[in-house]
Coordinates of C-alpha atoms in Angstrom, one line a residue:
M23 CA 46.7 35.9 196.6
F24 CA 43.5 37.0 197.8
A25 CA 44.3 41.0 198.8
F26 CA 47.3 40.9 195.6
L27 CA 43.8 40.2 193.1
P28 CA 40.9 43.0 194.0
I29 CA 43.9 45.3 194.8
G30 CA 45.5 44.4 191.2
L31 CA 41.8 44.0 189.6
N32 CA 41.0 48.2 191.1
A33 CA 44.5 48.7 189.8
V34 CA 43.9 47.6 185.9
I35 CA 40.2 49.4 186.2
V36 CA 41.7 52.6 186.8
V37 CA 44.4 52.6 184.6
A38 CA 41.9 51.3 182.5
T39 CA 39.7 53.9 182.9
G40 CA 42.0 57.0 182.9
W41 CA 43.5 55.7 179.5
L42 CA 39.9 55.8 177.9
F43 CA 38.9 58.8 179.2
H44 CA 41.8 60.9 178.2
R45 CA 41.6 58.7 174.5
F46 CA 38.5 59.8 174.1
T47 CA 38.1 63.5 175.1
G48 CA 41.2 64.7 174.0
H49 CA 43.1 65.5 176.9
A50 CA 47.1 64.3 177.1
Y51 CA 48.9 62.7 179.6
P52 CA 50.5 63.6 180.8
H53 CA 49.9 67.3 180.4
R54 CA 53.1 68.9 177.5
A55 CA 52.0 72.7 178.1
S56 CA 51.0 74.8 174.9
P57 CA 53.6 77.5 174.0
V58 CA 54.2 80.6 175.3
P59 CA 53.0 83.2 172.8
T60 CA 56.2 86.1 172.3
A61 CA 55.9 90.3 172.2
P62 CA 55.3 91.1 169.3
P63 CA 58.0 93.2 168.0
P64 CA 57.9 97.0 168.5
I65 CA 55.8 98.9 165.9
T66 CA 57.9 101.8 164.4
E67 CA 57.4 104.6 161.8
A68 CA 57.5 103.5 159.2
D69 CA 55.1 100.3 160.1
I70 CA 52.7 104.0 161.0
S71 CA 53.6 105.6 157.0
V72 CA 52.7 101.6 155.9
A73 CA 49.0 101.9 157.1
L74 CA 49.1 105.9 156.8
E75 CA 48.9 104.7 153.5
T76 CA 46.9 101.8 154.0
F77 CA 44.1 103.6 155.6
G78 CA 43.6 106.1 152.7
E79 CA 42.7 109.4 154.0
P80 CA 44.3 112.5 155.4
L81 CA 44.9 113.1 159.4
D82 CA 45.2 115.6 161.3
V83 CA 48.0 113.2 163.1
S84 CA 52.1 113.5 162.3
A85 CA 52.9 109.4 162.0
A86 CA 55.7 110.8 165.3
D87 CA 52.8 110.9 167.2
L88 CA 51.0 108.0 166.3
L89 CA 53.6 105.6 166.8
K90 CA 53.8 107.8 170.4
I91 CA 50.2 106.5 171.0
A92 CA 50.9 103.0 169.9
N93 CA 53.4 102.3 172.1
L94 CA 51.7 104.5 175.3
A95 CA 48.6 101.9 174.2
A96 CA 50.6 99.2 174.2
A97 CA 52.3 99.9 177.1
E98 CA 49.3 99.9 179.2
A99 CA 48.4 96.3 177.4
R100 CA 51.4 95.2 179.2
K101 CA 50.4 96.2 182.6
R102 CA 47.2 94.7 182.0
A103 CA 48.6 91.0 180.8

């Protein structure tokens, strides 16, 4: 019984300390992974047209060119990520 008492007492102390730590720091055990964000939908020419109307000032660039630029920028962002 002498060997079981210190081992059992230490095990209870370790588990209780871990439980209190996780309880008061807001950590979850077991760890629950956060959901992986999904990729945003692709930009369409209609989106560009709405954005240009919202912008309120005329630009010297076509909606098709802006769509190409937006898609190139999104591709670069995906490479970086």
